[in-house]
PDB file of C-alpha atoms in Angstrom:
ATOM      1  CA  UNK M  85      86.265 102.177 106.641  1.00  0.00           C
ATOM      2  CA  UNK M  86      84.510 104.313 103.758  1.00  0.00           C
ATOM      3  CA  UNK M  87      84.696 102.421 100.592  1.00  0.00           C
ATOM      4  CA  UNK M  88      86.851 104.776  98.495  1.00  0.00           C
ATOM      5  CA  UNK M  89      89.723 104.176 101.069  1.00  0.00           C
ATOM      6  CA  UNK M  90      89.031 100.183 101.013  1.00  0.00           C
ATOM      7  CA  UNK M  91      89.561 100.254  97.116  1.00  0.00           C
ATOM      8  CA  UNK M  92      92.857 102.436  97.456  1.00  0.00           C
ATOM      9  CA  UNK M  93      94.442 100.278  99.992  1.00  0.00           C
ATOM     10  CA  UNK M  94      93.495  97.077  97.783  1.00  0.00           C
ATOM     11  CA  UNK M  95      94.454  98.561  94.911  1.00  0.00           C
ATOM     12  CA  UNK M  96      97.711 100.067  96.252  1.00  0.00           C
ATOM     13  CA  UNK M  97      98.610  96.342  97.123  1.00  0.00           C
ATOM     14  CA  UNK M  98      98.214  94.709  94.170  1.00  0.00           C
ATOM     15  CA  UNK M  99     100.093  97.501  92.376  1.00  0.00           C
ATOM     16  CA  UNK M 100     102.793  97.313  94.782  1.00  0.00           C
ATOM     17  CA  UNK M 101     103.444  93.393  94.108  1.00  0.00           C
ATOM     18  CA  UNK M 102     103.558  94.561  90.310  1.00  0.00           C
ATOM     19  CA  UNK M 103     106.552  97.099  91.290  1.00  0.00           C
ATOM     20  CA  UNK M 104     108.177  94.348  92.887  1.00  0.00           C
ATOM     21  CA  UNK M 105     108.276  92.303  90.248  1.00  0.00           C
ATOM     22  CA  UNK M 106     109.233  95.301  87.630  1.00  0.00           C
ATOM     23  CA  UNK M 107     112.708  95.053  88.898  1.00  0.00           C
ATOM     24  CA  UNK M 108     113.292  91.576  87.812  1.00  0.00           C
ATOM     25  CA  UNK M 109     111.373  92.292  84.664  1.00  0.00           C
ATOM     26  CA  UNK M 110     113.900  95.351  83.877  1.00  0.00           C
ATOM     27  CA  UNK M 111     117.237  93.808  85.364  1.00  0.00           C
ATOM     28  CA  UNK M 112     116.521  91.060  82.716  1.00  0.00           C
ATOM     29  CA  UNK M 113     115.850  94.095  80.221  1.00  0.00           C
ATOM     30  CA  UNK M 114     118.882  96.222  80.902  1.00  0.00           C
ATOM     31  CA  UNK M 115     121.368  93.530  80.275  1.00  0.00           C
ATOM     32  CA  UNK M 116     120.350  93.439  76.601  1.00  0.00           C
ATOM     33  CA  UNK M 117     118.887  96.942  75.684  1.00  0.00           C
ATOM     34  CA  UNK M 118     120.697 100.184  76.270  1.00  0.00           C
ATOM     35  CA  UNK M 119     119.160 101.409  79.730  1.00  0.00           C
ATOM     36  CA  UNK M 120     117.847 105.012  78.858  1.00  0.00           C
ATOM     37  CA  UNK M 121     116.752 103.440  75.264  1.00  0.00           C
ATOM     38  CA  UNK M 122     114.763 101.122  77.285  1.00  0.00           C
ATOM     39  CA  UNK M 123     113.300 103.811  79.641  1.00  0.00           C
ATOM     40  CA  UNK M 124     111.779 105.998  76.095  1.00  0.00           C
ATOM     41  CA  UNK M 125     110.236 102.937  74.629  1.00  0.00           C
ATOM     42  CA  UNK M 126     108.580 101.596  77.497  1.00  0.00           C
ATOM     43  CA  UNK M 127     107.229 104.942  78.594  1.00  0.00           C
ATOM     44  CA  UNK M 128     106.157 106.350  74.523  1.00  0.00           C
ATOM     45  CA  UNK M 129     103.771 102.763  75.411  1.00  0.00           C
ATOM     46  CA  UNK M 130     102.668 103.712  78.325  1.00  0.00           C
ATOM     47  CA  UNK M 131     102.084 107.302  77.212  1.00  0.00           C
ATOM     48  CA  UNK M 132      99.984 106.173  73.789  1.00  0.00           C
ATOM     49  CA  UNK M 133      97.978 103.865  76.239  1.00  0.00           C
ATOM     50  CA  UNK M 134      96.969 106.985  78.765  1.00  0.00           C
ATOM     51  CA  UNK M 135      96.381 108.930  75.881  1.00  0.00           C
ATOM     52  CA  UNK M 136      94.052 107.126  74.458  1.00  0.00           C
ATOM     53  CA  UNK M 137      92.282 106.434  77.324  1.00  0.00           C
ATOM     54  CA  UNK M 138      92.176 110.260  77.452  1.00  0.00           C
ATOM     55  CA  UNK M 139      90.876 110.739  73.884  1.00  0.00           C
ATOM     56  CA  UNK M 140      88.157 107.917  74.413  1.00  0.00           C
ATOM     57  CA  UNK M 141      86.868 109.385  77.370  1.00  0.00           C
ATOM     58  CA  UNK M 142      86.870 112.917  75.512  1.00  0.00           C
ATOM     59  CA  UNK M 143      84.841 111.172  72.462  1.00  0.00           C
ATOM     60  CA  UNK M 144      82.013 110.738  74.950  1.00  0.00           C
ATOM     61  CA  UNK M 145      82.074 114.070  75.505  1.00  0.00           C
ATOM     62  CA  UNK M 146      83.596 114.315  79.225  1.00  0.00           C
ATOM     63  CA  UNK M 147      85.776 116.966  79.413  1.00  0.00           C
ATOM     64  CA  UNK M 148      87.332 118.028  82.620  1.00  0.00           C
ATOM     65  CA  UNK M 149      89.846 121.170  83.544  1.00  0.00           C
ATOM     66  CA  UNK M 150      93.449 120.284  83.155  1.00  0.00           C
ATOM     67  CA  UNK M 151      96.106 120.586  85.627  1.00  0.00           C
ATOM     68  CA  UNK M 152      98.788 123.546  85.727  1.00  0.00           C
ATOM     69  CA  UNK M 153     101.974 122.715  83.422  1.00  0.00           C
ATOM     70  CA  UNK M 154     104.001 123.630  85.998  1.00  0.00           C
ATOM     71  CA  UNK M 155     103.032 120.938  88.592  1.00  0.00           C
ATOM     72  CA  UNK M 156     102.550 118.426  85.446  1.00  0.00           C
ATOM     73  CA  UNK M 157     106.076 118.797  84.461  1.00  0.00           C
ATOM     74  CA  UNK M 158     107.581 118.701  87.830  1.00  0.00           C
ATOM     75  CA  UNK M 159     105.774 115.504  88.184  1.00  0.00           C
ATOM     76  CA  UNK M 160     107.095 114.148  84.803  1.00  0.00           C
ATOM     77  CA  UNK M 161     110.605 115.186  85.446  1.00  0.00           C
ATOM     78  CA  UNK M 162     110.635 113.074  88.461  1.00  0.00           C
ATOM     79  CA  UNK M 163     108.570 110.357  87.945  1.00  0.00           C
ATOM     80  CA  UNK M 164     109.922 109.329  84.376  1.00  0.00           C
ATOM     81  CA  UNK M 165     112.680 111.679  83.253  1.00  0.00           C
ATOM     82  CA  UNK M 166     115.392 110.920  86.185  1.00  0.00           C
ATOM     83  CA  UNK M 167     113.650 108.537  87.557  1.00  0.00           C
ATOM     84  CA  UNK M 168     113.896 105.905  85.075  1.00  0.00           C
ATOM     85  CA  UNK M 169     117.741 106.965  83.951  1.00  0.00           C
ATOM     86  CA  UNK M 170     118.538 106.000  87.738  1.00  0.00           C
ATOM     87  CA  UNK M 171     116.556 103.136  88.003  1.00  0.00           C
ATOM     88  CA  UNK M 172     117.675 101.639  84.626  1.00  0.00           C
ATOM     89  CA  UNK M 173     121.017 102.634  84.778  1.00  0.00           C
ATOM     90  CA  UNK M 174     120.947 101.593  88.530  1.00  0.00           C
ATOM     91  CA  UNK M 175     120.108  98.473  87.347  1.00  0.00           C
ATOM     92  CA  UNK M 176     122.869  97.355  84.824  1.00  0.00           C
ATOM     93  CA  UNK M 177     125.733  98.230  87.566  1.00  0.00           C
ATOM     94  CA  UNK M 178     124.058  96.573  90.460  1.00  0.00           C
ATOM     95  CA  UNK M 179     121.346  93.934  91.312  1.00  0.00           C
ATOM     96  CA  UNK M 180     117.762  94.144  91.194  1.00  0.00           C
ATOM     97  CA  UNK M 181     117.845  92.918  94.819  1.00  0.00           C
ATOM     98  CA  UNK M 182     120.081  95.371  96.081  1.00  0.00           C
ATOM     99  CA  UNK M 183     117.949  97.882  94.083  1.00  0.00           C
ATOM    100  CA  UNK M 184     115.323  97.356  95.829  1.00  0.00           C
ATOM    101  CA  UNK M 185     116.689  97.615  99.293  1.00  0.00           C
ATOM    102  CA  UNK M 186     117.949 101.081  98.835  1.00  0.00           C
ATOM    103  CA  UNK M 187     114.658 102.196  97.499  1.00  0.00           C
ATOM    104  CA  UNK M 188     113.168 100.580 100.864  1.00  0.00           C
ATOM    105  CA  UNK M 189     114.330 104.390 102.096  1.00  0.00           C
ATOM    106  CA  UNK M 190     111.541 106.128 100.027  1.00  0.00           C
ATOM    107  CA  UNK M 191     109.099 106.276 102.716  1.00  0.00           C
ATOM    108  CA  UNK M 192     111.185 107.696 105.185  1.00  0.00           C
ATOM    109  CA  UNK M 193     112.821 110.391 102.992  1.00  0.00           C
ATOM    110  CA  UNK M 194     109.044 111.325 101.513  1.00  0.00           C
ATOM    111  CA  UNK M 195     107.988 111.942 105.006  1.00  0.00           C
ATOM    112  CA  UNK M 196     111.090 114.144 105.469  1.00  0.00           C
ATOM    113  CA  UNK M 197     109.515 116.178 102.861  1.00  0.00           C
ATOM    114  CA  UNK M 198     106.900 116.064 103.457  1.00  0.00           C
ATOM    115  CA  UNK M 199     107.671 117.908 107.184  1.00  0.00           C
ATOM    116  CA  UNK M 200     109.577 120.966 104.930  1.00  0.00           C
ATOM    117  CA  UNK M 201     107.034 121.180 102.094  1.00  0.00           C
ATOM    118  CA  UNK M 202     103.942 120.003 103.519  1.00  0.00           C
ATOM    119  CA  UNK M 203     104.063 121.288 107.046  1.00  0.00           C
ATOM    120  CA  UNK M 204     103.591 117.783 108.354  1.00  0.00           C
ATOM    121  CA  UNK M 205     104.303 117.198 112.064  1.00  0.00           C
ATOM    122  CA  UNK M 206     107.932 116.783 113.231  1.00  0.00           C
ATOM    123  CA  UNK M 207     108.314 114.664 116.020  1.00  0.00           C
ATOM    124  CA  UNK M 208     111.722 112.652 117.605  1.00  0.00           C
ATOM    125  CA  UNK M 209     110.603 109.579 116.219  1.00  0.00           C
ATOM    126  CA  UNK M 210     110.295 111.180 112.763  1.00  0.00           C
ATOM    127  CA  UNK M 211     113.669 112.271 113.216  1.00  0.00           C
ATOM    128  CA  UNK M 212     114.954 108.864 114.657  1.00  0.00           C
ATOM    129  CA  UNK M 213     113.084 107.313 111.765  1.00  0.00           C
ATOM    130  CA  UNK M 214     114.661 108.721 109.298  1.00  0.00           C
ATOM    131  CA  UNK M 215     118.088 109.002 111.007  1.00  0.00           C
ATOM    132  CA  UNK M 216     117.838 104.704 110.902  1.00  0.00           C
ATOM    133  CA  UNK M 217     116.657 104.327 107.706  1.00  0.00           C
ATOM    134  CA  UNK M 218     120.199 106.633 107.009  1.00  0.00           C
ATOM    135  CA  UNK M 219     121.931 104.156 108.543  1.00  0.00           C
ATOM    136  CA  UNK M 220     120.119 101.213 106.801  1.00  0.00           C
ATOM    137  CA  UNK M 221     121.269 102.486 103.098  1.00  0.00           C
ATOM    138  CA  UNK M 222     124.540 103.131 104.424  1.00  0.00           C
ATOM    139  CA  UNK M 223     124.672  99.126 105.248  1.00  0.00           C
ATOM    140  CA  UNK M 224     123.034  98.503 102.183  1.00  0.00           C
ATOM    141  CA  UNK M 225     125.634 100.083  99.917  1.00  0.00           C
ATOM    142  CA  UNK M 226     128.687  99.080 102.201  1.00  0.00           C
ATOM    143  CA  UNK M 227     127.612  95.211 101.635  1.00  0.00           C
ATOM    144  CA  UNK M 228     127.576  95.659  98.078  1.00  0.00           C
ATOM    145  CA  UNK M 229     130.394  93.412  95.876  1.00  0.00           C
ATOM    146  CA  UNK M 230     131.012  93.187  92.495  1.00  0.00           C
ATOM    147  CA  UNK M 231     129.483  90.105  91.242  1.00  0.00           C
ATOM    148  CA  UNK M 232     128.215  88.633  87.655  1.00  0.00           C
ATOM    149  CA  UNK M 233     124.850  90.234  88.681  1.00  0.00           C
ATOM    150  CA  UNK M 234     126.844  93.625  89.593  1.00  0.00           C
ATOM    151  CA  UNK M 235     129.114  95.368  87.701  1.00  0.00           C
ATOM    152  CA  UNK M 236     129.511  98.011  89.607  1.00  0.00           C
ATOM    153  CA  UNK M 237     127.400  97.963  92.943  1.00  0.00           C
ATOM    154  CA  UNK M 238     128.597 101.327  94.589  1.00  0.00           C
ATOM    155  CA  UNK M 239     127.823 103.034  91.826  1.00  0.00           C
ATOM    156  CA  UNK M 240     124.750 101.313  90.855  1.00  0.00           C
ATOM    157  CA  UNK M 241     123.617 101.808  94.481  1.00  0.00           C
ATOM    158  CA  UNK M 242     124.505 105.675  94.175  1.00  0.00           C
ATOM    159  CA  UNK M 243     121.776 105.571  91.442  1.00  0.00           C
ATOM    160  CA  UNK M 244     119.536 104.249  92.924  1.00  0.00           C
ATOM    161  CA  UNK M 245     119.132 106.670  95.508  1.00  0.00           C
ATOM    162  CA  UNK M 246     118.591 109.392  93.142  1.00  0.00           C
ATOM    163  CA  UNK M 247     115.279 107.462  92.079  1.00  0.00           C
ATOM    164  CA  UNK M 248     114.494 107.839  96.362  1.00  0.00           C
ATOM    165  CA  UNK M 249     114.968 111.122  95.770  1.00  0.00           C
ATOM    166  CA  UNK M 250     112.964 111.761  92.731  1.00  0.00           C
ATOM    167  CA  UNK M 251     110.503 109.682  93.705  1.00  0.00           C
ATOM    168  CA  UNK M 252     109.780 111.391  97.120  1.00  0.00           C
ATOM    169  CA  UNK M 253     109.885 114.924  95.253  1.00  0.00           C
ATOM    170  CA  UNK M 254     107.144 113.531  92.781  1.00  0.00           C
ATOM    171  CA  UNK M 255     105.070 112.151  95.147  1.00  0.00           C
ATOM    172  CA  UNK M 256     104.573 115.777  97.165  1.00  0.00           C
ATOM    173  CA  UNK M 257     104.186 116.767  94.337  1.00  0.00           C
ATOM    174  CA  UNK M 258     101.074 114.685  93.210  1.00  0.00           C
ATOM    175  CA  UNK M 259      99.470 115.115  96.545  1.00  0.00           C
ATOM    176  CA  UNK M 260      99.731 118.762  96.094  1.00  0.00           C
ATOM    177  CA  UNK M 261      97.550 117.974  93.410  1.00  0.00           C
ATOM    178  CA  UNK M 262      95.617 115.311  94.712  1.00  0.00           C
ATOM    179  CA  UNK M 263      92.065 117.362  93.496  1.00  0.00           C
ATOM    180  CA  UNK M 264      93.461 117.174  89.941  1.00  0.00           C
ATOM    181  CA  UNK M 265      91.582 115.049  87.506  1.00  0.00           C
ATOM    182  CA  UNK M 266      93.814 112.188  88.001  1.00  0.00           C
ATOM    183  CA  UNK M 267      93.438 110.481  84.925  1.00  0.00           C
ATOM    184  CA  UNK M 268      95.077 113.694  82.876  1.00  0.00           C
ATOM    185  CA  UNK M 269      97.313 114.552  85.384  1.00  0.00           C
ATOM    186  CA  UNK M 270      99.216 111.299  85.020  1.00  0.00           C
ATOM    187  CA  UNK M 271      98.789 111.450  80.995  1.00  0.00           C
ATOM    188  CA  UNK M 272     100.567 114.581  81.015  1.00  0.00           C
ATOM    189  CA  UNK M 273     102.935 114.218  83.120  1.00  0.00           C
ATOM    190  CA  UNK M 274     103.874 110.374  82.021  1.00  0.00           C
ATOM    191  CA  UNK M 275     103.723 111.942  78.519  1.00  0.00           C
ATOM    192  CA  UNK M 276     105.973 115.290  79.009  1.00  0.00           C
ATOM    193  CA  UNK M 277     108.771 113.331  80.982  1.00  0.00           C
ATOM    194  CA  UNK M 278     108.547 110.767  78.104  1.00  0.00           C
ATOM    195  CA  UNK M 279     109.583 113.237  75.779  1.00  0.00           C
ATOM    196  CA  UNK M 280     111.897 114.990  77.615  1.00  0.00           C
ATOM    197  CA  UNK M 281     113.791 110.947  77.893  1.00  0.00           C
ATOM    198  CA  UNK M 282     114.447 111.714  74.032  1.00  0.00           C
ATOM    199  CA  UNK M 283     117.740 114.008  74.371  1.00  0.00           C
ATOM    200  CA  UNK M 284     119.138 111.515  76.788  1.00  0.00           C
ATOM    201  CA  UNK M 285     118.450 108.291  74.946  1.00  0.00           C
ATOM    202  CA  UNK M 286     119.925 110.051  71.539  1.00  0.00           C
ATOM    203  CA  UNK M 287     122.995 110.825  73.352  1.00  0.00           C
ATOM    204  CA  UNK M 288     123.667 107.448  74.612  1.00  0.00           C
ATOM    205  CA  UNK M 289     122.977 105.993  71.209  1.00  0.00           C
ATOM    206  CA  UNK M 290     124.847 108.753  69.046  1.00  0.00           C
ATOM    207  CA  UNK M 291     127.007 106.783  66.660  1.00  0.00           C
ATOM    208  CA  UNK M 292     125.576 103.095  67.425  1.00  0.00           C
ATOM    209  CA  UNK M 293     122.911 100.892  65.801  1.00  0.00           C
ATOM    210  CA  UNK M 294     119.327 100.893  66.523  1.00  0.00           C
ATOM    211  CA  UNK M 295     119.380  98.308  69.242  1.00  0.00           C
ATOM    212  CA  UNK M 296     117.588  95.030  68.058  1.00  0.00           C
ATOM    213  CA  UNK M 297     114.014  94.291  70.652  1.00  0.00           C
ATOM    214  CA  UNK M 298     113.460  91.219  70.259  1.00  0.00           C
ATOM    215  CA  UNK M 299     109.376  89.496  70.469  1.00  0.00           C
ATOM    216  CA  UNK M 300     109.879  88.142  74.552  1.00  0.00           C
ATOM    217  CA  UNK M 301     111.662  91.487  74.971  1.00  0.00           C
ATOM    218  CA  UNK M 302     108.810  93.783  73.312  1.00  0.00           C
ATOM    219  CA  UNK M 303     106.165  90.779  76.109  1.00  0.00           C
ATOM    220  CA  UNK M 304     108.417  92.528  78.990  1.00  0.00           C
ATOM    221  CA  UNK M 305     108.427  95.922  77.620  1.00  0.00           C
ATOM    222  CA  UNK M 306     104.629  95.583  77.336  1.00  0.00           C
ATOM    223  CA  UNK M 307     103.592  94.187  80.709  1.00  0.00           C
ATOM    224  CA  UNK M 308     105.812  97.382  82.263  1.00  0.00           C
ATOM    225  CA  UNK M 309     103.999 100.597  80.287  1.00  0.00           C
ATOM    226  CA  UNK M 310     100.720  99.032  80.532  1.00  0.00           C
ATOM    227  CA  UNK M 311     100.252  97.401  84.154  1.00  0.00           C
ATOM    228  CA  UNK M 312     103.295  99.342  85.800  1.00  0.00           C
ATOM    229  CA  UNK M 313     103.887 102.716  84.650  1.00  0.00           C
ATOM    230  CA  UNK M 314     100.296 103.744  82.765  1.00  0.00           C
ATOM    231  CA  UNK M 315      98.265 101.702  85.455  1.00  0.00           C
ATOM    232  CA  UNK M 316      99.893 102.210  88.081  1.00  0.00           C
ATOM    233  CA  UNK M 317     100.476 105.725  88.321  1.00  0.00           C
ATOM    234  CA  UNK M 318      96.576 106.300  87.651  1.00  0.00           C
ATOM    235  CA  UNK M 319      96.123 104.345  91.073  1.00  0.00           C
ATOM    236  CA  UNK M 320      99.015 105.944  93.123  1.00  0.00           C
ATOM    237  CA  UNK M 321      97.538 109.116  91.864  1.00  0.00           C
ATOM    238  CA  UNK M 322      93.575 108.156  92.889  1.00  0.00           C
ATOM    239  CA  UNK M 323      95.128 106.768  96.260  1.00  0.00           C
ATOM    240  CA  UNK M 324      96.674 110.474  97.220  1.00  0.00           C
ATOM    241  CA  UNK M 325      92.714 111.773  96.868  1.00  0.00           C
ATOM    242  CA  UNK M 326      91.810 109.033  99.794  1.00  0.00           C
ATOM    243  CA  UNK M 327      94.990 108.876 101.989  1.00  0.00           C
ATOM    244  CA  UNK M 328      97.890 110.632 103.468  1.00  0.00           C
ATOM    245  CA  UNK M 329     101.101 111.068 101.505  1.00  0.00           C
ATOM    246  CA  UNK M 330     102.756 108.776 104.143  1.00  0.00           C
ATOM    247  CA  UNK M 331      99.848 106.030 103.977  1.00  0.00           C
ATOM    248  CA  UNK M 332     100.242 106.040 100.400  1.00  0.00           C
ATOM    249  CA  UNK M 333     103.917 105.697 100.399  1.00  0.00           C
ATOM    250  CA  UNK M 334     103.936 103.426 103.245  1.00  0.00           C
ATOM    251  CA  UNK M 335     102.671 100.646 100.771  1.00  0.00           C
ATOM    252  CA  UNK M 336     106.357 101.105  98.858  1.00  0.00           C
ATOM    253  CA  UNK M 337     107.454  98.808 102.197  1.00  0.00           C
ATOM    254  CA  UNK M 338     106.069  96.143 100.209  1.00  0.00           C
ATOM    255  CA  UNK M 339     108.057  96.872  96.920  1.00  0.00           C
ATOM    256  CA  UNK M 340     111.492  95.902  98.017  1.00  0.00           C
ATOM    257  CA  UNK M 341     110.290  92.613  99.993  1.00  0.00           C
ATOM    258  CA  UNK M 342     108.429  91.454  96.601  1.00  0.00           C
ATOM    259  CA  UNK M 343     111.363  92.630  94.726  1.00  0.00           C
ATOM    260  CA  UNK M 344     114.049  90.994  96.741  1.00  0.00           C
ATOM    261  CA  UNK M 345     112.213  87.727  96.374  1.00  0.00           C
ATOM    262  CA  UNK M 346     111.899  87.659  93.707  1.00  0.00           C
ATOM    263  CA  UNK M 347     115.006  88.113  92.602  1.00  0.00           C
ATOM    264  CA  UNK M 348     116.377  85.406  94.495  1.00  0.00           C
ATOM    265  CA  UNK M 349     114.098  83.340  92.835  1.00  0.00           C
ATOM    266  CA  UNK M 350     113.959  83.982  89.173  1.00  0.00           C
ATOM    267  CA  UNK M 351     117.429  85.458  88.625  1.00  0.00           C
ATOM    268  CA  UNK M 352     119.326  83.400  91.427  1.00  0.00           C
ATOM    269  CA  UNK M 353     120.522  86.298  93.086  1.00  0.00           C
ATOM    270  CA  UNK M 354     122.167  85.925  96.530  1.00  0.00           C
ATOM    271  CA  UNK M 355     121.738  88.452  99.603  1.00  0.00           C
ATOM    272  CA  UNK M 356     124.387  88.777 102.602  1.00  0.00           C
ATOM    273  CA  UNK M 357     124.083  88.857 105.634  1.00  0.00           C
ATOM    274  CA  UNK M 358     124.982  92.681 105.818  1.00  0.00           C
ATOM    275  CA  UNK M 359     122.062  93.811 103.179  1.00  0.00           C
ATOM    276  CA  UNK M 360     119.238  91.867 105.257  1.00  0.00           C
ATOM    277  CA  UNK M 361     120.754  93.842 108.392  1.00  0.00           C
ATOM    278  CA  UNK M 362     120.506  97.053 106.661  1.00  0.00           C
ATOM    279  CA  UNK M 363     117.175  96.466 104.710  1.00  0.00           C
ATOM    280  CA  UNK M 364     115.763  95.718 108.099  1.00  0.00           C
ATOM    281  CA  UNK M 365     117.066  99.076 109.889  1.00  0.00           C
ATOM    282  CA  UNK M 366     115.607 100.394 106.894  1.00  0.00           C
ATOM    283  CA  UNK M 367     112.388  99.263 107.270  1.00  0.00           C
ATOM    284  CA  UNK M 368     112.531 100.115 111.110  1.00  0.00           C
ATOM    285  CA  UNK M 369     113.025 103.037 110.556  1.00  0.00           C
ATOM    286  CA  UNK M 370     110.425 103.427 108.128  1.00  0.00           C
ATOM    287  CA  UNK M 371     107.553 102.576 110.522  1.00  0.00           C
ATOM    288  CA  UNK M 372     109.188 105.055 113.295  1.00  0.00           C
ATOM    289  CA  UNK M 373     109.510 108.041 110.328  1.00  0.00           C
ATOM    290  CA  UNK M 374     105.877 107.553 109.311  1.00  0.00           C
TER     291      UNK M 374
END
């Protein structure tokens, strides 16, 4: 195995055991800070920590070609933008657990796209793949109850599979620009759908107080735009240069196992017998789609 693979695939696992754990970090979050509120301020972190990587790098005089604003903004759109208003707001109706199952799908949907927009190879287990891993959600949000944990799991669910969705767009995206400089092309785009988050999180405040952040709060808030989003879409980017979309995304299997434990653990959250069934057609049909 050539080294430069070796590093993505232990890099992509460590990063993936930090995505688990973001969705206890942010269920916690959500419960006390307006969702989309939360999204801007963790990601105008993240963005002032890639940009002044960017700017330090530039003071030592290496300067390399940008990538296209079109691509750039595509990439923010999905990545942060609607992303994180699904996955935030996905999070205050339901749990982080079942969260984390429905993203379990991302793999499988990615490689549908990737058959349409990357002229990948479409064979019957593709199909079958993705055809189970249908299925699997469809368990997943069937199961769902309302619970102290879930205010509203069907539509919290729903939400959540708009992040599968803008996640698999972004990441065809980013391999179509997999020769990028990778370091700008994740500023640019974590910093453009950062500041396209602005009209939403105004409109959910309009007419309410500043929402109070308190100093464990700001700990959370740090440890997610520093290690998750500003780290961690530097290495998903750098992994698309030295594997397949689908081997990249593959590694997402690990993000809803993680997540799912951990949730049991550190917010006592419960899973039934329906959601393992589903999570595990999901993942079935995962490894037939890819």
């Amino acid at each position: 195995m050539k080294s430069g693979k070796a590093v993505a695939i232990i890099s992509l696992t460590l990063l993936m055991l930090t995505w688990g754990s973001a969705f206890v970090v942010s269920k916690s979050i959500v419960e006390r800070i307006p969702p989309i509120f939360f999204a801007l301020i963790r990601h105008i972190l993240a963005s002032v920590i890639m940009l002044s990587v960017v700017g330090l790098r530039r003071s030592r005089g290496i300067r390399r070609e940008a990538p296209g604003w079109g691509i750039v903004t595509l990439m923010g759109l999905t990545s942060i933008t609607f992303y994180y208003i699904f996955y935030n707001l996905g999070l205050y109706y339901t749990t982080a657990s079942q969260g984390a199952l429905i993203q379990s799908s991302t793999p499988a949907i990615t490689a549908a796209l990737a058959v349409v927009v990357l002229h990948e190879r479409v064979t019957r287990k593709r199909f079958a793949g993705l055809a189970l891993s249908i299925i699997g959600v469809l368990l997943v949000v069937g199961s769902a109850i309302p619970s102290g944990e879930a205010r509203n799991p069907l539509w919290g669910t729903l939400l959540m599979c708009g992040t599968v969705i803008a996640w698999s767009i972004y990441t065809i995206a980013a391999k179509r620009a997999a020769n990028s400089d990778q370091l700008l092309l994740a500023t640019m785009s974590t910093t453009i759908g950062t500041i396209l988050l602005i009209p939403p999180a105004i409109w959910e405040g309009w007419g309410k107080p500043l929402p109070h952040v308190a100093g464990r709060e700001w700990l959370a808030i740090g440890y997610l735009a520093a290690v998750v989003s500003a780290g961690g879409y530097l290495i998903y980017n750098r992994a698309l240069r030295e594997l397949d979309a689908h081997q990249v995304i593959n590694f997402t299997n690990l993000v809803p196992i993680i997540a799912v434990i951990a949730a049991v653990v550190f917010l006592g959250e419960s899973i039934v017998p329906l959601q393992v069934v589903g999570g595990t057609v999901v993942l079935i049909g995962v490894w037939l789609a890819s």
